[in-house]
């Protein structure tokens, strides 16, 4: 498998383009409907919606105890399928527990958001979490099997289902509930197609998974729930908790403005970088098993191309952000464009770090992942509460958040680079030892 040397499309980049094509199309669909949605829903509606989705996203990382990350790693499909099945069983249990937890805490959420009827969202929480969890699990099976065309198609079909539902539900006067139900229907659209892909593979290869298989897989990859779950929770908290804190400290209106910036730029670049990361994960796992000497070049090349791609995407949008928001969404949303400018460096560092985000997980260096997330979450929470308790404006709070997040993503890249260099050194030593042993054997004979 030839590695990338320039900006030409090789096997790696073609896979990225296939996935990114569906991602870009899905984001075009979402962005094209935003000028309509922002006139049908208020910033406060988007603020409450962002808090709900943020809570889902934080719990989502433990919905299968991070076992799903191991799906691309086994050499045989039987063990990989047993991890899928184990993850789905865990997803059912944790989704039910999560729904009960949301119901018990709905009074606290109502007080934070000045939304007296948060209880009506509780019954949807279990279904939202289950749909998102199944999508996450089955998505990794498709990555393992390199069903990139099918994944690409799924992405824009989900977007069509989501935005069409949100547009129709806006006429019900349900407010943020229309946004929440629309997002859920979009998730479920992706789950059905990915479920069929997995089941077809199971039938085609006559894979039969027993409880003993799942037990063996759970033991073999036990480092993922023990270490990865904690680091992934902290990563998700660092990414999504700012929405909740901004809503609690500055009100759902400011949270809604921040969310719109995320939706307009943050979400598209995250999905594009995840498309790069998904292909990178597949290639990195293969190199680690078959040709470890190439992981260093793969990491470095992916970072360089992500940096160039990120500057092109983010730079162009950020320059014109306030003007774009004024004309596309109206005066109410213009401040959201200003927030985007403040957060531009954070978006760029996030784009690069996410593109190679699978490095530590695939190398099973969950310890470094955990240290990085602890440091990052402390910086982010410290920045927001420092702004609040020194009576800073929302603009200064967003600035503090941008600086802290950028430092966190830079730390992620540094630790990944350290792990890759260390692995290359270890593998190089093993190779030299093997060569020496082979030479001595020939001399003896």
Short mmCIF file of C-alpha atoms in Angstrom, two decimals:
data_model
loop_
_atom_site.label_atom_id
_atom_site.label_comp_id
_atom_site.label_asym_id
_atom_site.label_seq_id
_atom_site.Cartn_x
_atom_site.Cartn_y
_atom_site.Cartn_z
CA UNK A 1 0.00 0.00 0.00
CA UNK A 2 1.78 3.10 -1.22
CA UNK A 3 2.16 5.97 1.23
CA UNK A 4 1.32 9.56 0.38
CA UNK A 5 4.29 11.52 -0.95
CA UNK A 6 2.70 14.62 -2.43
CA UNK A 7 -0.76 16.06 -2.87
CA UNK A 8 -1.68 13.46 -5.52
CA UNK A 9 -4.42 10.95 -4.78
CA UNK A 10 -3.13 7.53 -3.85
CA UNK A 11 -4.94 4.59 -2.31
CA UNK A 12 -5.10 6.23 1.11
CA UNK A 13 -6.35 9.57 -0.14
CA UNK A 14 -8.92 8.02 -2.47
CA UNK A 15 -10.51 6.34 0.55
CA UNK A 16 -10.47 9.66 2.41
CA UNK A 17 -12.10 11.38 -0.57
CA UNK A 18 -14.83 8.73 -0.78
CA UNK A 19 -15.73 9.24 2.88
CA UNK A 20 -15.25 13.01 2.78
CA UNK A 21 -17.49 13.26 -0.30
CA UNK A 22 -20.45 11.93 1.66
CA UNK A 23 -19.50 14.11 4.62
CA UNK A 24 -19.24 17.26 2.51
CA UNK A 25 -22.56 16.54 0.79
CA UNK A 26 -24.25 15.92 4.15
CA UNK A 27 -22.89 19.20 5.48
CA UNK A 28 -23.97 21.08 2.36
CA UNK A 29 -27.50 19.80 2.99
CA UNK A 30 -27.37 20.93 6.64
CA UNK A 31 -25.79 24.31 5.88
CA UNK A 32 -28.25 24.97 3.04
CA UNK A 33 -31.18 24.60 5.44
CA UNK A 34 -29.65 26.64 8.30
CA UNK A 35 -30.95 30.02 7.00
CA UNK A 36 -34.44 28.51 7.18
CA UNK A 37 -33.98 26.75 10.53
CA UNK A 38 -32.60 29.89 12.19
CA UNK A 39 -35.80 31.71 11.26
CA UNK A 40 -38.02 28.87 12.51
CA UNK A 41 -36.13 28.21 15.76
CA UNK A 42 -34.70 30.79 18.20
CA UNK A 43 -31.13 30.91 19.60
CA UNK A 44 -32.57 29.68 22.91
CA UNK A 45 -34.14 26.68 21.11
CA UNK A 46 -30.73 25.85 19.66
CA UNK A 47 -29.16 26.39 23.09
CA UNK A 48 -31.45 23.83 24.76
CA UNK A 49 -30.96 21.46 21.82
CA UNK A 50 -27.17 21.80 22.16
CA UNK A 51 -27.31 20.94 25.87
CA UNK A 52 -29.41 17.82 25.14
CA UNK A 53 -27.05 16.68 22.35
CA UNK A 54 -24.03 17.47 24.52
CA UNK A 55 -25.32 15.22 27.29
CA UNK A 56 -25.99 12.47 24.74
CA UNK A 57 -22.48 12.87 23.33
CA UNK A 58 -20.83 12.70 26.75
CA UNK A 59 -22.68 9.50 27.74
CA UNK A 60 -22.19 8.07 24.23
CA UNK A 61 -18.48 7.42 24.80
CA UNK A 62 -19.30 4.80 27.47
CA UNK A 63 -22.43 3.37 25.84
CA UNK A 64 -20.43 0.24 24.95
CA UNK A 65 -17.56 0.84 27.42
CA UNK A 66 -15.24 1.72 24.50
CA UNK A 67 -15.14 -1.91 23.31
CA UNK A 68 -16.27 -0.72 19.87
CA UNK A 69 -12.84 0.89 19.33
CA UNK A 70 -11.35 -2.63 19.18
CA UNK A 71 -13.58 -3.75 16.27
CA UNK A 72 -11.00 -2.96 13.51
CA UNK A 73 -8.13 -4.66 15.40
CA UNK A 74 -8.66 -8.50 15.37
CA UNK A 75 -7.17 -10.43 12.46
CA UNK A 76 -10.31 -12.57 12.01
CA UNK A 77 -13.90 -11.44 11.51
CA UNK A 78 -15.31 -13.85 14.06
CA UNK A 79 -13.63 -12.10 16.98
CA UNK A 80 -14.48 -8.69 15.50
CA UNK A 81 -18.14 -9.72 15.17
CA UNK A 82 -18.16 -10.92 18.77
CA UNK A 83 -16.99 -7.43 19.82
CA UNK A 84 -19.83 -5.91 17.77
CA UNK A 85 -22.36 -8.14 19.52
CA UNK A 86 -20.86 -7.46 22.96
CA UNK A 87 -20.95 -3.72 22.27
CA UNK A 88 -24.60 -3.83 21.16
CA UNK A 89 -25.67 -5.66 24.33
CA UNK A 90 -23.86 -3.09 26.46
CA UNK A 91 -25.46 -0.31 24.40
CA UNK A 92 -28.98 -1.53 25.27
CA UNK A 93 -28.23 -1.70 29.01
CA UNK A 94 -26.44 1.63 29.29
CA UNK A 95 -29.06 3.44 27.15
CA UNK A 96 -31.80 2.37 29.56
CA UNK A 97 -29.72 3.42 32.59
CA UNK A 98 -28.91 6.73 30.88
CA UNK A 99 -32.58 7.45 30.24
CA UNK A 100 -33.40 6.86 33.91
CA UNK A 101 -30.53 9.14 34.93
CA UNK A 102 -31.77 11.95 32.67
CA UNK A 103 -35.27 11.62 34.16
CA UNK A 104 -33.91 11.88 37.71
CA UNK A 105 -31.86 15.00 36.84
CA UNK A 106 -34.44 16.80 34.68
CA UNK A 107 -35.28 19.24 37.51
CA UNK A 108 -31.66 20.40 37.68
CA UNK A 109 -31.53 20.82 33.88
CA UNK A 110 -34.75 22.83 33.97
CA UNK A 111 -33.24 25.21 36.52
CA UNK A 112 -30.03 25.68 34.49
CA UNK A 113 -31.79 26.33 31.21
CA UNK A 114 -34.88 28.17 32.45
CA UNK A 115 -36.89 25.49 30.65
CA UNK A 116 -39.64 24.28 33.02
CA UNK A 117 -40.65 21.19 31.05
CA UNK A 118 -37.37 19.28 30.58
CA UNK A 119 -39.20 16.16 31.78
CA UNK A 120 -40.79 15.78 28.35
CA UNK A 121 -37.33 15.23 26.83
CA UNK A 122 -36.50 12.39 29.24
CA UNK A 123 -38.47 9.70 27.39
CA UNK A 124 -36.52 10.45 24.19
CA UNK A 125 -33.11 10.23 25.85
CA UNK A 126 -32.96 6.41 25.88
CA UNK A 127 -33.87 6.21 22.19
CA UNK A 128 -31.43 8.96 21.22
CA UNK A 129 -28.59 7.33 23.13
CA UNK A 130 -29.39 3.87 21.75
CA UNK A 131 -29.57 5.12 18.16
CA UNK A 132 -26.30 7.04 18.48
CA UNK A 133 -24.61 4.08 20.17
CA UNK A 134 -25.67 1.56 17.52
CA UNK A 135 -24.53 3.93 14.78
CA UNK A 136 -21.13 4.31 16.47
CA UNK A 137 -20.64 0.54 16.87
CA UNK A 138 -21.78 -0.53 13.41
CA UNK A 139 -19.85 2.33 11.83
CA UNK A 140 -16.61 0.73 13.04
CA UNK A 141 -17.55 -2.63 11.51
CA UNK A 142 -18.02 -0.85 8.18
CA UNK A 143 -14.61 0.79 8.63
CA UNK A 144 -13.04 -2.60 9.32
CA UNK A 145 -14.54 -4.00 6.12
CA UNK A 146 -13.69 -0.78 4.23
CA UNK A 147 -17.30 -0.11 3.16
CA UNK A 148 -16.37 3.49 2.52
CA UNK A 149 -18.85 4.04 -0.33
CA UNK A 150 -21.72 2.77 1.81
CA UNK A 151 -20.60 4.94 4.73
CA UNK A 152 -20.43 7.95 2.44
CA UNK A 153 -23.98 7.36 1.21
CA UNK A 154 -25.23 6.85 4.77
CA UNK A 155 -23.87 10.25 5.84
CA UNK A 156 -25.90 12.32 3.40
CA UNK A 157 -29.01 10.15 3.80
CA UNK A 158 -28.86 10.87 7.53
CA UNK A 159 -28.62 14.60 6.87
CA UNK A 160 -31.60 14.55 4.53
CA UNK A 161 -33.67 12.69 7.11
CA UNK A 162 -32.56 15.01 9.94
CA UNK A 163 -33.14 18.40 8.31
CA UNK A 164 -36.40 17.41 6.61
CA UNK A 165 -37.77 16.22 9.96
CA UNK A 166 -36.62 19.38 11.75
CA UNK A 167 -38.20 21.58 9.09
CA UNK A 168 -41.53 19.75 9.27
CA UNK A 169 -41.57 19.66 13.07
CA UNK A 170 -40.97 23.42 13.27
CA UNK A 171 -44.64 23.90 12.39
CA UNK A 172 -45.74 22.03 15.52
CA UNK A 173 -44.53 24.83 17.85
CA UNK A 174 -42.62 22.23 19.87
CA UNK A 175 -39.51 24.42 19.94
CA UNK A 176 -36.28 22.51 20.74
CA UNK A 177 -38.20 19.22 20.80
CA UNK A 178 -38.53 19.45 17.01
CA UNK A 179 -34.74 19.75 16.69
CA UNK A 180 -34.21 16.80 19.04
CA UNK A 181 -36.66 14.46 17.29
CA UNK A 182 -35.26 15.39 13.88
CA UNK A 183 -31.73 14.54 15.02
CA UNK A 184 -32.94 11.18 16.37
CA UNK A 185 -34.64 10.26 13.07
CA UNK A 186 -31.42 11.10 11.22
CA UNK A 187 -29.43 8.74 13.46
CA UNK A 188 -31.89 5.89 12.94
CA UNK A 189 -31.64 6.26 9.17
CA UNK A 190 -27.94 5.43 9.36
CA UNK A 191 -28.37 2.54 11.79
CA UNK A 192 -30.66 0.47 9.54
CA UNK A 193 -28.28 0.43 6.56
CA UNK A 194 -25.22 -0.33 8.68
CA UNK A 195 -27.06 -3.10 10.53
CA UNK A 196 -27.80 -4.80 7.20
CA UNK A 197 -24.12 -4.63 6.17
CA UNK A 198 -23.01 -6.34 9.38
CA UNK A 199 -25.73 -9.01 9.27
CA UNK A 200 -25.00 -9.76 5.61
CA UNK A 201 -21.33 -10.34 6.44
CA UNK A 202 -22.26 -12.58 9.36
CA UNK A 203 -24.54 -14.71 7.15
CA UNK A 204 -22.11 -14.78 4.21
CA UNK A 205 -19.25 -16.09 6.34
CA UNK A 206 -21.50 -18.19 8.59
CA UNK A 207 -20.11 -16.45 11.67
CA UNK A 208 -21.64 -17.76 14.87
CA UNK A 209 -20.84 -15.85 18.05
CA UNK A 210 -21.25 -17.51 21.45
CA UNK A 211 -21.23 -16.06 24.93
CA UNK A 212 -17.77 -17.61 25.36
CA UNK A 213 -16.54 -15.68 22.29
CA UNK A 214 -17.82 -12.42 23.76
CA UNK A 215 -16.25 -13.26 27.12
CA UNK A 216 -12.89 -13.95 25.46
CA UNK A 217 -13.10 -10.70 23.47
CA UNK A 218 -14.05 -8.74 26.58
CA UNK A 219 -10.98 -10.13 28.37
CA UNK A 220 -8.59 -9.68 25.43
CA UNK A 221 -9.50 -6.00 24.99
CA UNK A 222 -10.15 -5.19 28.64
CA UNK A 223 -7.76 -2.21 28.49
CA UNK A 224 -10.35 -0.32 26.44
CA UNK A 225 -13.05 -0.15 29.16
CA UNK A 226 -10.46 0.12 31.95
CA UNK A 227 -8.47 2.98 30.45
CA UNK A 228 -10.04 4.15 27.17
CA UNK A 229 -13.49 4.69 28.68
CA UNK A 230 -12.14 7.19 31.18
CA UNK A 231 -10.02 9.05 28.66
CA UNK A 232 -12.90 9.09 26.15
CA UNK A 233 -15.29 10.43 28.77
CA UNK A 234 -12.87 13.25 29.53
CA UNK A 235 -12.38 13.92 25.82
CA UNK A 236 -16.13 14.14 25.32
CA UNK A 237 -16.54 16.29 28.42
CA UNK A 238 -13.89 18.67 27.11
CA UNK A 239 -15.64 18.86 23.75
CA UNK A 240 -19.29 19.11 24.81
CA UNK A 241 -19.35 20.39 28.40
CA UNK A 242 -18.67 24.00 27.27
CA UNK A 243 -22.17 24.01 25.72
CA UNK A 244 -23.70 23.01 29.06
CA UNK A 245 -21.55 25.40 31.13
CA UNK A 246 -22.16 28.35 28.80
CA UNK A 247 -25.91 27.68 29.05
CA UNK A 248 -25.73 27.44 32.84
CA UNK A 249 -23.48 30.50 33.34
CA UNK A 250 -24.53 32.84 30.51
CA UNK A 251 -27.96 31.47 29.52
CA UNK A 252 -29.26 29.35 26.61
CA UNK A 253 -29.14 32.38 24.27
CA UNK A 254 -25.29 32.56 24.42
CA UNK A 255 -25.11 28.76 24.27
CA UNK A 256 -27.28 28.89 21.15
CA UNK A 257 -24.97 31.41 19.46
CA UNK A 258 -21.96 29.26 20.34
CA UNK A 259 -23.76 26.17 19.05
CA UNK A 260 -24.55 27.82 15.74
CA UNK A 261 -20.85 28.48 15.21
CA UNK A 262 -20.19 24.83 15.99
CA UNK A 263 -22.91 23.76 13.59
CA UNK A 264 -21.75 26.06 10.80
CA UNK A 265 -18.01 25.30 11.00
CA UNK A 266 -17.18 23.06 13.97
CA UNK A 267 -19.42 20.15 12.96
CA UNK A 268 -18.38 20.09 9.27
CA UNK A 269 -14.65 20.16 10.01
CA UNK A 270 -15.10 17.54 12.74
CA UNK A 271 -16.89 15.21 10.35
CA UNK A 272 -14.31 15.75 7.61
CA UNK A 273 -11.46 15.13 10.04
CA UNK A 274 -13.28 12.02 11.30
CA UNK A 275 -13.46 10.80 7.70
CA UNK A 276 -9.68 11.20 7.49
CA UNK A 277 -9.32 9.55 10.90
CA UNK A 278 -11.46 6.57 9.91
CA UNK A 279 -9.28 5.79 6.90
CA UNK A 280 -6.17 6.59 8.94
CA UNK A 281 -7.31 4.13 11.63
CA UNK A 282 -7.74 1.36 9.08
CA UNK A 283 -4.33 2.04 7.49
CA UNK A 284 -2.55 2.54 10.82
CA UNK A 285 -3.90 -0.74 12.26
CA UNK A 286 -2.81 -2.58 9.11
CA UNK A 287 0.70 -1.05 9.19
CA UNK A 288 1.04 -1.82 12.90
CA UNK A 289 0.27 -5.51 12.25
CA UNK A 290 2.15 -5.95 8.97
CA UNK A 291 4.76 -3.19 8.53
CA UNK A 292 5.36 -1.14 11.73
CA UNK A 293 8.22 0.83 10.17
CA UNK A 294 5.67 2.83 8.17
CA UNK A 295 3.53 4.15 11.01
CA UNK A 296 5.86 7.13 11.52
CA UNK A 297 5.58 8.26 7.89
CA UNK A 298 1.81 7.70 7.86
CA UNK A 299 1.33 9.83 10.98
CA UNK A 300 3.57 12.66 9.76
CA UNK A 301 2.04 12.74 6.29
CA UNK A 302 -1.53 12.79 7.63
CA UNK A 303 -0.73 15.67 10.02
CA UNK A 304 0.84 17.75 7.24
CA UNK A 305 -2.06 17.29 4.85
CA UNK A 306 -4.60 17.97 7.61
CA UNK A 307 -2.82 21.23 8.45
CA UNK A 308 -2.95 22.44 4.83
CA UNK A 309 -6.55 21.31 4.37
CA UNK A 310 -7.61 22.87 7.69
CA UNK A 311 -6.06 26.26 6.90
CA UNK A 312 -7.85 26.37 3.55
CA UNK A 313 -11.27 25.46 5.01
CA UNK A 314 -11.16 27.42 8.25
CA UNK A 315 -9.26 30.48 7.03
CA UNK A 316 -11.67 31.29 4.24
CA UNK A 317 -14.78 30.90 6.37
CA UNK A 318 -13.50 32.80 9.41
CA UNK A 319 -12.51 35.92 7.45
CA UNK A 320 -16.10 36.46 6.32
CA UNK A 321 -17.90 34.85 9.30
CA UNK A 322 -19.70 37.91 10.82
CA UNK A 323 -20.83 39.15 7.42
CA UNK A 324 -22.00 35.66 6.42
CA UNK A 325 -24.02 35.25 9.60
CA UNK A 326 -25.60 38.68 9.21
CA UNK A 327 -26.85 38.05 5.67
CA UNK A 328 -27.61 34.33 5.95
CA UNK A 329 -29.24 34.13 9.38
CA UNK A 330 -30.20 37.68 10.29
CA UNK A 331 -29.10 40.23 12.91
CA UNK A 332 -29.97 37.88 15.77
CA UNK A 333 -27.15 35.52 14.82
CA UNK A 334 -24.39 37.99 13.84
CA UNK A 335 -22.56 37.61 17.18
CA UNK A 336 -22.20 33.90 16.43
CA UNK A 337 -19.92 34.81 13.51
CA UNK A 338 -17.80 36.86 15.92
CA UNK A 339 -17.50 33.81 18.19
CA UNK A 340 -16.26 31.79 15.21
CA UNK A 341 -13.37 34.19 14.65
CA UNK A 342 -12.32 33.88 18.28
CA UNK A 343 -12.47 30.07 18.07
CA UNK A 344 -10.68 29.72 14.69
CA UNK A 345 -7.34 28.56 16.15
CA UNK A 346 -9.17 26.02 18.30
CA UNK A 347 -11.00 24.69 15.22
CA UNK A 348 -7.73 24.30 13.32
CA UNK A 349 -5.97 22.45 16.15
CA UNK A 350 -9.08 20.28 16.62
CA UNK A 351 -9.13 19.41 12.92
CA UNK A 352 -5.50 18.25 12.91
CA UNK A 353 -5.70 16.36 16.21
CA UNK A 354 -8.93 14.57 15.24
CA UNK A 355 -7.47 13.47 11.89
CA UNK A 356 -4.89 11.34 13.73
CA UNK A 357 -6.99 10.85 16.85
CA UNK A 358 -6.96 7.04 16.61
CA UNK A 359 -3.18 6.80 17.06
CA UNK A 360 -3.08 6.20 20.81
CA UNK A 361 -6.10 3.87 20.81
CA UNK A 362 -4.81 1.64 18.00
CA UNK A 363 -1.38 1.45 19.68
CA UNK A 364 -3.20 0.59 22.93
CA UNK A 365 -1.53 3.55 24.68
CA UNK A 366 -4.66 4.37 26.64
CA UNK A 367 -2.46 5.57 29.51
CA UNK A 368 -1.20 8.53 27.46
CA UNK A 369 -4.71 9.20 26.21
CA UNK A 370 -5.96 9.33 29.79
CA UNK A 371 -3.22 11.73 30.96
CA UNK A 372 -3.89 14.02 28.03
CA UNK A 373 -7.63 14.16 28.67
CA UNK A 374 -7.23 14.87 32.38
CA UNK A 375 -4.94 17.80 31.59
CA UNK A 376 -7.19 19.13 28.82
CA UNK A 377 -10.44 18.99 30.82
CA UNK A 378 -8.81 20.80 33.76
CA UNK A 379 -7.65 23.59 31.42
CA UNK A 380 -11.05 23.96 29.71
CA UNK A 381 -13.12 23.95 32.89
CA UNK A 382 -10.61 26.23 34.58
CA UNK A 383 -10.79 28.70 31.69
CA UNK A 384 -14.61 28.92 31.73
CA UNK A 385 -14.97 29.22 35.49
CA UNK A 386 -12.12 31.74 35.66
CA UNK A 387 -14.00 33.91 33.15
CA UNK A 388 -17.24 33.60 35.08
CA UNK A 389 -15.89 34.21 38.57
CA UNK A 390 -13.83 37.21 37.45
CA UNK A 391 -17.04 38.64 35.96
CA UNK A 392 -15.82 38.53 32.35
CA UNK A 393 -18.15 38.93 29.38
CA UNK A 394 -19.20 35.99 27.22
CA UNK A 395 -16.68 37.12 24.56
CA UNK A 396 -13.78 36.82 27.03
CA UNK A 397 -15.12 33.44 28.21
CA UNK A 398 -15.09 32.19 24.60
CA UNK A 399 -11.53 33.53 24.19
CA UNK A 400 -10.37 31.67 27.32
CA UNK A 401 -12.08 28.53 26.01
CA UNK A 402 -10.33 28.85 22.63
CA UNK A 403 -6.88 29.17 24.20
CA UNK A 404 -7.38 26.27 26.61
CA UNK A 405 -8.77 23.97 23.90
CA UNK A 406 -5.92 24.79 21.51
CA UNK A 407 -3.37 23.89 24.18
CA UNK A 408 -5.25 20.65 24.82
CA UNK A 409 -5.23 19.58 21.16
CA UNK A 410 -1.55 20.50 20.87
CA UNK A 411 -0.85 18.21 23.82
CA UNK A 412 -2.75 15.42 22.07
CA UNK A 413 -0.58 15.73 18.96
CA UNK A 414 2.62 15.82 21.03
CA UNK A 415 1.77 12.65 22.97
CA UNK A 416 0.73 10.83 19.77
CA UNK A 417 4.01 11.84 18.13
CA UNK A 418 5.93 10.62 21.20
CA UNK A 419 4.15 7.23 21.12
CA UNK A 420 4.77 6.75 17.39
CA UNK A 421 8.49 7.58 17.70
CA UNK A 422 8.85 5.22 20.65
CA UNK A 423 7.11 2.41 18.76
CA UNK A 424 9.37 2.94 15.74
CA UNK A 425 12.42 2.72 17.99
CA UNK A 426 11.18 -0.49 19.63
CA UNK A 427 10.33 -2.13 16.32
CA UNK A 428 13.67 -1.03 14.85
CA UNK A 429 15.51 -2.66 17.75
CA UNK A 430 13.54 -5.86 17.29
CA UNK A 431 14.41 -5.87 13.61
CA UNK A 432 18.14 -5.35 14.35
CA UNK A 433 18.07 -8.13 16.93
CA UNK A 434 16.33 -10.44 14.48
CA UNK A 435 18.88 -9.68 11.76
CA UNK A 436 21.77 -10.29 14.16
CA UNK A 437 20.28 -13.58 15.29
CA UNK A 438 19.76 -14.70 11.71
CA UNK A 439 23.38 -13.80 10.83
CA UNK A 440 24.75 -15.74 13.81
CA UNK A 441 22.69 -18.75 12.86
CA UNK A 442 24.11 -18.75 9.36
CA UNK A 443 27.69 -18.41 10.71
CA UNK A 444 27.19 -21.31 13.10
CA UNK A 445 25.85 -23.54 10.39
#
